[in-house]
Short mmCIF file of C-alpha atoms in Angstrom, two decimals:
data_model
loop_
_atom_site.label_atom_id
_atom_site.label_comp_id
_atom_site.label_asym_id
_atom_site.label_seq_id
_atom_site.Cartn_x
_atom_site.Cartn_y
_atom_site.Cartn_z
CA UNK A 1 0.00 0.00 0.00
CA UNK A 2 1.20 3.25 -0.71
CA UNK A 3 3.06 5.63 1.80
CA UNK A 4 0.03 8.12 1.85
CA UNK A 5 -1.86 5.18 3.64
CA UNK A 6 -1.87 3.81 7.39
CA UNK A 7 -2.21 0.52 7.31
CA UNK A 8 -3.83 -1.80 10.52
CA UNK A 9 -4.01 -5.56 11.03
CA UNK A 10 -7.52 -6.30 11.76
CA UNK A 11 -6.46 -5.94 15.57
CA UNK A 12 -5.19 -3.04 15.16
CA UNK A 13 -7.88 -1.93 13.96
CA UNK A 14 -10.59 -3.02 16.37
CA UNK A 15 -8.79 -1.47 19.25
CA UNK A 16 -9.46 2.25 17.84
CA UNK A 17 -13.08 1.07 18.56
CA UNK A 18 -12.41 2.64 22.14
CA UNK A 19 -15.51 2.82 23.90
CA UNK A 20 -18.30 3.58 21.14
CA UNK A 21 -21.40 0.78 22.18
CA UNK A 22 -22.35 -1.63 19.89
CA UNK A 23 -26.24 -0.87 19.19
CA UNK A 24 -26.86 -3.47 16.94
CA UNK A 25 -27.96 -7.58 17.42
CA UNK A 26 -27.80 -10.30 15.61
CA UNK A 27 -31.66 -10.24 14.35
CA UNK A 28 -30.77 -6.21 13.20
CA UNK A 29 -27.58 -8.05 11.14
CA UNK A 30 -29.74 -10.46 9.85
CA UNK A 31 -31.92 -8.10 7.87
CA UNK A 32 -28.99 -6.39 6.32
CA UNK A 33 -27.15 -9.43 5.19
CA UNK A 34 -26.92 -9.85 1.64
CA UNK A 35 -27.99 -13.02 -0.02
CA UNK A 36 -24.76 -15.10 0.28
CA UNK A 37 -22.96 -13.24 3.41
CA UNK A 38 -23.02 -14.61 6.77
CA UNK A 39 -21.92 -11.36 9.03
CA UNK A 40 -21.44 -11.55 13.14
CA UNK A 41 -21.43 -8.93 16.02
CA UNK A 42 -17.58 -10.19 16.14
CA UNK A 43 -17.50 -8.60 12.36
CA UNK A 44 -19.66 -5.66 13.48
CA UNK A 45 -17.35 -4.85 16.47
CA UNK A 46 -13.93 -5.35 14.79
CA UNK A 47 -14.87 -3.58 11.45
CA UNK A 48 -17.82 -1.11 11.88
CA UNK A 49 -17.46 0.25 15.22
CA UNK A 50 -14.06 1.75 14.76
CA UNK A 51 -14.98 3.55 11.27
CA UNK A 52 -18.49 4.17 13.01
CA UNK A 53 -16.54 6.09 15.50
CA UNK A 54 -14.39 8.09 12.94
CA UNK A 55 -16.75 8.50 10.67
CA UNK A 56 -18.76 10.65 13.38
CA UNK A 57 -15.68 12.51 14.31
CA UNK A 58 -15.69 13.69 10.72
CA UNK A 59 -18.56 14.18 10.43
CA UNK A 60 -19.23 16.66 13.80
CA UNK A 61 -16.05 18.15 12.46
CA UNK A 62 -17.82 19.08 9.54
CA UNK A 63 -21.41 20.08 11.17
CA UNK A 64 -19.22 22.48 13.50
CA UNK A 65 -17.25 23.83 10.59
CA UNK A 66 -20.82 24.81 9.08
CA UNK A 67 -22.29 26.53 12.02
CA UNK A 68 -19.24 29.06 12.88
CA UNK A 69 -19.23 29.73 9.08
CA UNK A 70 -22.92 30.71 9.37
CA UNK A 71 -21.95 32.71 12.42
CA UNK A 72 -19.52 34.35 9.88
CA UNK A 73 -21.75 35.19 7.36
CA UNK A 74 -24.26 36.15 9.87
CA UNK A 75 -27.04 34.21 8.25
CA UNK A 76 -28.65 30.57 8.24
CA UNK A 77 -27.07 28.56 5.19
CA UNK A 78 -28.37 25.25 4.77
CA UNK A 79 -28.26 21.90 5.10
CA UNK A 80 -25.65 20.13 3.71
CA UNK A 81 -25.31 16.55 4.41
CA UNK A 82 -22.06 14.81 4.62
CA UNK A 83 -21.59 12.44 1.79
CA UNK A 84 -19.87 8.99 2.07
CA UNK A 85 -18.88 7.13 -1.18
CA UNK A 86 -18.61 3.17 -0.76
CA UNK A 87 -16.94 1.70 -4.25
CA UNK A 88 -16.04 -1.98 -5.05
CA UNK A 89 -16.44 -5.20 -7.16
CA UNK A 90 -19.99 -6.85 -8.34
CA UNK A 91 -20.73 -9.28 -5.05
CA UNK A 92 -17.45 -8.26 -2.93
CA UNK A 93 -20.56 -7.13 -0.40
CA UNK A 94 -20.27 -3.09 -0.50
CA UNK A 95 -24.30 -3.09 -0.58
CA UNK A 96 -24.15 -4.97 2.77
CA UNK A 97 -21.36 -2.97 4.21
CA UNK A 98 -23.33 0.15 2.95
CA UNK A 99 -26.74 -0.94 4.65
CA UNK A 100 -24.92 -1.60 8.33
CA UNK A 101 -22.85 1.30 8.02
CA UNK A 102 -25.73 3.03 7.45
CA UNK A 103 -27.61 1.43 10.40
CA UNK A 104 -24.40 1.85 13.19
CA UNK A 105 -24.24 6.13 11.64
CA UNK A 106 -28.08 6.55 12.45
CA UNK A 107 -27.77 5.28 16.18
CA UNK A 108 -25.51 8.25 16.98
CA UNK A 109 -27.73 11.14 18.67
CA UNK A 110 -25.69 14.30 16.07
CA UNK A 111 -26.58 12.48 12.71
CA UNK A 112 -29.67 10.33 13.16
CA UNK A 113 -31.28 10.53 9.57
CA UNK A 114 -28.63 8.60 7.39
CA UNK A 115 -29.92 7.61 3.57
CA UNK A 116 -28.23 5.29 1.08
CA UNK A 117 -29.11 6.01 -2.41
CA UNK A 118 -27.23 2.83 -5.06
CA UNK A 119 -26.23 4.27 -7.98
CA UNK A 120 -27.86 1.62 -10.00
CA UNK A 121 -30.77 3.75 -10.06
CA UNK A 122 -28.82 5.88 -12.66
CA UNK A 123 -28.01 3.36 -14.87
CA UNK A 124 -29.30 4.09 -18.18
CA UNK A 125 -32.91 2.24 -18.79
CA UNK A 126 -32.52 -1.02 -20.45
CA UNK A 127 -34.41 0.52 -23.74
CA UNK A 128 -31.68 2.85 -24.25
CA UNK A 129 -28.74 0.17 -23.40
CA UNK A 130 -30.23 -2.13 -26.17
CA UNK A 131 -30.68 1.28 -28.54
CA UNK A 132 -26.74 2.01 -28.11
CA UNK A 133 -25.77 -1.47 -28.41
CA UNK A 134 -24.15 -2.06 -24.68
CA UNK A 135 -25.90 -4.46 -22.96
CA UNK A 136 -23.97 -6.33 -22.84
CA UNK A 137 -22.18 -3.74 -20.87
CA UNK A 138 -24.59 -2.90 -18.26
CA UNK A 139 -22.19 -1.73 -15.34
CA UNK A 140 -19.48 -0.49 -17.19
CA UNK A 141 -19.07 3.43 -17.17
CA UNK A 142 -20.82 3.99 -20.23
CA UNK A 143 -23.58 2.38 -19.33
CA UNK A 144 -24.51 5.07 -16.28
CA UNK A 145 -26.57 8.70 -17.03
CA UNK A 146 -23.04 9.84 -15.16
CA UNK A 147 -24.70 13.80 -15.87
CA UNK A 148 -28.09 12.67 -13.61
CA UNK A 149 -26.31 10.98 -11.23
CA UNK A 150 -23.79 14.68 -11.11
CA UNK A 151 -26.93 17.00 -11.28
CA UNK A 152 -28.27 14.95 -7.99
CA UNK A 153 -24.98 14.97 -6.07
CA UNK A 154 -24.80 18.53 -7.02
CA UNK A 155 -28.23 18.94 -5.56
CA UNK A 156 -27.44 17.56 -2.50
CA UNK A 157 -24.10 19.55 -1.61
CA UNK A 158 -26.31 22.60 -2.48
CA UNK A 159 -29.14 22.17 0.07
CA UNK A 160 -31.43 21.27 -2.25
CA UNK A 161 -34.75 20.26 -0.02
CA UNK A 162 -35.83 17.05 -1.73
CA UNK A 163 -33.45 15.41 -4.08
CA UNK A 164 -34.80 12.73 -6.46
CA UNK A 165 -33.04 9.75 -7.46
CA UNK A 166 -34.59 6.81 -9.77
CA UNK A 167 -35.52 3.35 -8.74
CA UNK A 168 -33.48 -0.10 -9.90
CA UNK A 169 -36.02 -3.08 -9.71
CA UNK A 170 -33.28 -5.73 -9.83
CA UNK A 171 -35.78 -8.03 -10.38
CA UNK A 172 -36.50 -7.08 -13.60
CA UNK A 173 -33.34 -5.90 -14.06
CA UNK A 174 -34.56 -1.90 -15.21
CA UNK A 175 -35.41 1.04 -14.15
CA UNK A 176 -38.50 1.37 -12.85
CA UNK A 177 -41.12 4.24 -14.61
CA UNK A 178 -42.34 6.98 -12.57
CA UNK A 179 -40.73 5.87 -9.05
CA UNK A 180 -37.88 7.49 -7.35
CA UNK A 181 -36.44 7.96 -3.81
CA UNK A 182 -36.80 11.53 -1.96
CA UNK A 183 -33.72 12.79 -0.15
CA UNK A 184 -35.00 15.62 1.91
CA UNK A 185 -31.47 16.54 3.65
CA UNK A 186 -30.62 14.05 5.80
CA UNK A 187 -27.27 14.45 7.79
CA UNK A 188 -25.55 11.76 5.82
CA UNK A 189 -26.53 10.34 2.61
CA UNK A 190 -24.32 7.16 1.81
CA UNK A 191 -23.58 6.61 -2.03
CA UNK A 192 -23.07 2.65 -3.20
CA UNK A 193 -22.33 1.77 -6.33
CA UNK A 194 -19.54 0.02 -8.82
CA UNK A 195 -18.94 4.03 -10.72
CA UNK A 196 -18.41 5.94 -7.55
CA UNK A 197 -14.61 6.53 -7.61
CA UNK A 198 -14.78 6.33 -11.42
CA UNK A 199 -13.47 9.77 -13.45
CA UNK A 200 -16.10 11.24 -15.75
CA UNK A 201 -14.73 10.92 -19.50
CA UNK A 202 -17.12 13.19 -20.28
CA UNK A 203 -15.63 16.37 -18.45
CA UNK A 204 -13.72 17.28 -15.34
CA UNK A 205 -16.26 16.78 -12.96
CA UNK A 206 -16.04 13.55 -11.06
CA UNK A 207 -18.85 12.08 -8.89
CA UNK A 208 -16.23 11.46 -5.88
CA UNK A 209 -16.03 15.54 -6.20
CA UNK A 210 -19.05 15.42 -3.94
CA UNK A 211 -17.82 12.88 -1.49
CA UNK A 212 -16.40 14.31 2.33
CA UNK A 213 -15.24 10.52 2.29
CA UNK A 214 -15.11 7.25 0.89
CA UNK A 215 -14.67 3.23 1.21
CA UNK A 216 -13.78 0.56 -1.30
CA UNK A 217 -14.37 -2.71 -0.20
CA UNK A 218 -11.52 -4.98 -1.55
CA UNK A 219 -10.57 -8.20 -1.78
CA UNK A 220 -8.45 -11.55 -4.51
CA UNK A 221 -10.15 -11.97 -7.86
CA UNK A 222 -10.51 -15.28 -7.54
CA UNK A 223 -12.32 -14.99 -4.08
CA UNK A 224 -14.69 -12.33 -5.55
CA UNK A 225 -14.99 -14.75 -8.74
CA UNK A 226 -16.06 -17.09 -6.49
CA UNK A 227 -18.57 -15.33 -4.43
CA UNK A 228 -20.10 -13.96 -7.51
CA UNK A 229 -20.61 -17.82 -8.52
CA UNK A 230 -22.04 -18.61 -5.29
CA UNK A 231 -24.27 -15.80 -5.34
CA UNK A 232 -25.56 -16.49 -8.97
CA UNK A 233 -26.69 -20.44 -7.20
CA UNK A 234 -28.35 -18.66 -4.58
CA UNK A 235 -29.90 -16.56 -7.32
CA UNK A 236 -30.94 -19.96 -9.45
CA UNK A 237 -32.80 -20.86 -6.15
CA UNK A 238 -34.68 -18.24 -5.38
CA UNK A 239 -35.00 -14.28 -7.31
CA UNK A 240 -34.35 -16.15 -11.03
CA UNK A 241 -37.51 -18.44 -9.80
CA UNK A 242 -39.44 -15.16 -10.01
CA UNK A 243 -41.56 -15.10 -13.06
CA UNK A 244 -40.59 -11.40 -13.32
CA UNK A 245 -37.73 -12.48 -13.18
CA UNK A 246 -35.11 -11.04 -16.84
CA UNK A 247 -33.18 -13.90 -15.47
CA UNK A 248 -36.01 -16.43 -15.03
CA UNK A 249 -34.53 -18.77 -17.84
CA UNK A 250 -31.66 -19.45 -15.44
CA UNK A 251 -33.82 -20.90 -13.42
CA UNK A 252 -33.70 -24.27 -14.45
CA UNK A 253 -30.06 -24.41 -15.41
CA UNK A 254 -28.59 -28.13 -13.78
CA UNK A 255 -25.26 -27.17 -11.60
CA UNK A 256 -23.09 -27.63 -14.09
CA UNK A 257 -24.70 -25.42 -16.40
CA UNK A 258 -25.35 -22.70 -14.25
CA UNK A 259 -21.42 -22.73 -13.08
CA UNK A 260 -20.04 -22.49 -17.04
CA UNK A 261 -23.00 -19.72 -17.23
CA UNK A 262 -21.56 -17.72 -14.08
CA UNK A 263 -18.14 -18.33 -14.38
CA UNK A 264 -18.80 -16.74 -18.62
CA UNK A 265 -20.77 -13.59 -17.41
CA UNK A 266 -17.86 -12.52 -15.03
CA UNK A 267 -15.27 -13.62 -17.43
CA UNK A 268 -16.85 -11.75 -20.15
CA UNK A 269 -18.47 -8.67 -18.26
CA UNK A 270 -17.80 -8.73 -14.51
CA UNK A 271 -14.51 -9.26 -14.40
CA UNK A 272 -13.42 -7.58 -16.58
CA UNK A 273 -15.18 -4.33 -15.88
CA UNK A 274 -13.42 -5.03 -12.41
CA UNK A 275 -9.91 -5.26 -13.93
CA UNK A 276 -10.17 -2.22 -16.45
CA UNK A 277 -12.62 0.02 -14.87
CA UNK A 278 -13.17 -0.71 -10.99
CA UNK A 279 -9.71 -1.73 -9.26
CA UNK A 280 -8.07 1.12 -10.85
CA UNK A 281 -9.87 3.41 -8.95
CA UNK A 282 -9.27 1.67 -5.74
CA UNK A 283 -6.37 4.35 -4.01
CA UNK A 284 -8.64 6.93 -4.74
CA UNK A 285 -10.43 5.90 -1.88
CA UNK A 286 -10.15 7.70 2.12
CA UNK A 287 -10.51 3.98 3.15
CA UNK A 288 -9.56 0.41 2.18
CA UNK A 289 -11.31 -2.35 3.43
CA UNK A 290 -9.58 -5.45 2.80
CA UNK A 291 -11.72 -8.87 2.99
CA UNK A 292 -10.45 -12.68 3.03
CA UNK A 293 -11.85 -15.54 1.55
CA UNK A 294 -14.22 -15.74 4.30
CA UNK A 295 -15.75 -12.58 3.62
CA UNK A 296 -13.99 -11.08 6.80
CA UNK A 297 -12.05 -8.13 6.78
CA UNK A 298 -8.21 -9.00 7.89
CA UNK A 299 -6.68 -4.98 6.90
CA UNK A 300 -8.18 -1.32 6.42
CA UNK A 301 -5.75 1.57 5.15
CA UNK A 302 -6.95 4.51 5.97
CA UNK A 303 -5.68 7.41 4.01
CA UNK A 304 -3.49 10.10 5.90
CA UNK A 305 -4.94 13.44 5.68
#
C-alpha cells in the first residue's frame, strides 16, 4: 500500500473502537445481510465500530465547521449533508457494508437521519442500453446517465430540499417508470455503487467531487470470482424463480450449467469491468477495506490526511 496510507491488522484496527457501544444484534444483522454473506457482532465490532466512531468525528467536524461559518456570514445557510462514497467489485458485499454502516451512523444522537441512495438507479434504462448497443455492458461506465447521477450529487451539496433519485427493480433488471427515492437533507446520505470513484470521460467533474469521504471494499479476484458464482446459485434458487424475473430462464439451469453460465458472465463482463474500470480506482479511496476468503475483513488503510 502506498506511503500516503496507514495501514492496521484487523487488531489493530478493532482497538481504535475505544468505547463507542455496539447498538446493533444479531436479528438487526440479519436483515442487512446480503444473499450469500453470513456477518457476526464479532465482524460488526472489529470492522464497523471503529470507522463508526471516525466516521462521526468527521462528520461533527464538519457540522461544526458549518455553524461558525454561518456565524460568519451572519445568516442561516443550509443543510448540507455529509456524503460517504462506498466503491467496489460486483458481489465483494459493498451493498451490505453500505446498509450496516448506514444502520451503526443513524444510532448516533448528532446524525440520526442517514440515507443510502445505489447508484444503479442511474443506470441508463434497459431501452436505451439495447438502442446504443451495450448491454452487454450494463455496469461499465458507459452504461450510467453519469450527468443525472452529477446534477443529484450537485443537488445535495447545495441544500437542495428534496433530491430525487430513480428506482433499480433488480428483479427485472430496469429502471422502474415513474418511481424514485426523496432525499430531503438528511445528515448523511451514503452513495453505493460500482462508478463511484470512477473519473467522468465526459468532463472534469467527477462524482467522488461530492464525497467528504469514501470506502472501497476490496478483496483476490478469484475470491470475488467465487462469491459472484455462489451468489448467482443462490440466485438460481430463489430471485431467477421469479416469473418477473429477466433472469427467469436461469432458473432451471442443472449445476453444471449454471457454473459455465456464471463463471462466462464474469469472465466476459464482470470481471473484466473489475480489472479495467473498478480496481483502478481503488487508491482513490479515504478507506480500504480489505476482505479474506471468508468474507472477513483482515486490513483497512486509511488514508493520511
Amino acid at each position: 500500500m502506498p506511503d500516503r496510507y496507514l495501514t492496521f491488522s484487523r487488531d489493530d484496527w478493532a482497538v481504535l473502537r475505544a468505547a463507542t457501544p455496539l447498538t446493533l444484534r444479531q436479528d438487526d444483522l440479519d436483515s442487512l445481510e446480503g444473499i450469500n454473506e453470513q456477518i457476526d457482532l464479532d465482524e460488526v465490532v472489529a470492522v464497523y465500530l471503529p470507522l463508526s466512531r471516525l466516521l462521526n468525528l468527521y462528520v461533527s467536524a464538519v457540522q461544526d465547521l458549518q455553524r461558525v461559518s454561518a456565524t460568519f456570514l451572519g445568516s442561516m445557510a443550509p443543510k448540507v449533508p455529509y456524503v460517504i462514497g462506498v466503491a467496489g467489485s460486483v458481489a465483494v458485499g459493498k451493498s451490505t457494508f453500505a446498509r450496516i454502516l448506514q444502520a451503526l451512523l443513524s444510532r448516533w444522537p448528532n446524525h440520526p437521519q442517514v440515507d443510502l441512495v445505489t447508484t444503479d438507479g442511474f443506470l441508463h434504462p434497459n431501452a436505451v442500453l439495447d438502442e446504443r448497443g451495450i448491454m452487454d455492458r450494463k455496469g461499465f461506465p458507459e452504461s450510467y446517465d453519469t450527468r443525472s447521477l452529477l446534477t443529484f450529487l450537485r443537488a445535495i451539496k447545495s441544500g437542495t430540499p428534496e433530491v430525487s433519485a430513480p428506482v433499480y427493480d433488480h428483479v427485472v433488471y430496469d429502471i422502474v417508470p415513474d418511481r424514485s427515492i426523496v432525499v430531503r437533507q438528511p445528515d448523511i446520505v451514503i452513495v453505493e455503487g460500482l462508478n463511484v470513484l470512477q473519473v467522468n470521460r465526459e468532463g472534469t467533474e467527477f462524482v467522488s467531487d461530492y464525497f467528504d469521504f469514501s470506502i472501497y471494499v476490496d478483496a483476490g479476484l478469484d475470491d470475488i470470482e467465487d462469491w459472484y458464482v455462489e451468489r448467482f446459485f443462490a440466485f438460481r434458487e430463489s430471485v431467477f424463480r421469479n416469473p418477473d424475473s429477466y433472469f427467469r430462464n436461469f432458473a432451471d439451469l442443472t449445476d453444471e450449467q449454471a457454473e459455465a453460465t456464471a463463471r462466462h458472465i464474469w469472465a466476459t463482463i464482470n470481471g473484466r469491468n473489475l480489472r479495467e474500470n473498478i480496481e483502478p480506482t481503488r487508491e482513490r479511496a479515504s478507506l480500504i477495506i480489505r476482505k479474506a476468503r471468508d468474507h472477513r475483513v483482515t486490513e483497512v488503510s486509511l488514508r493520511k490526511l
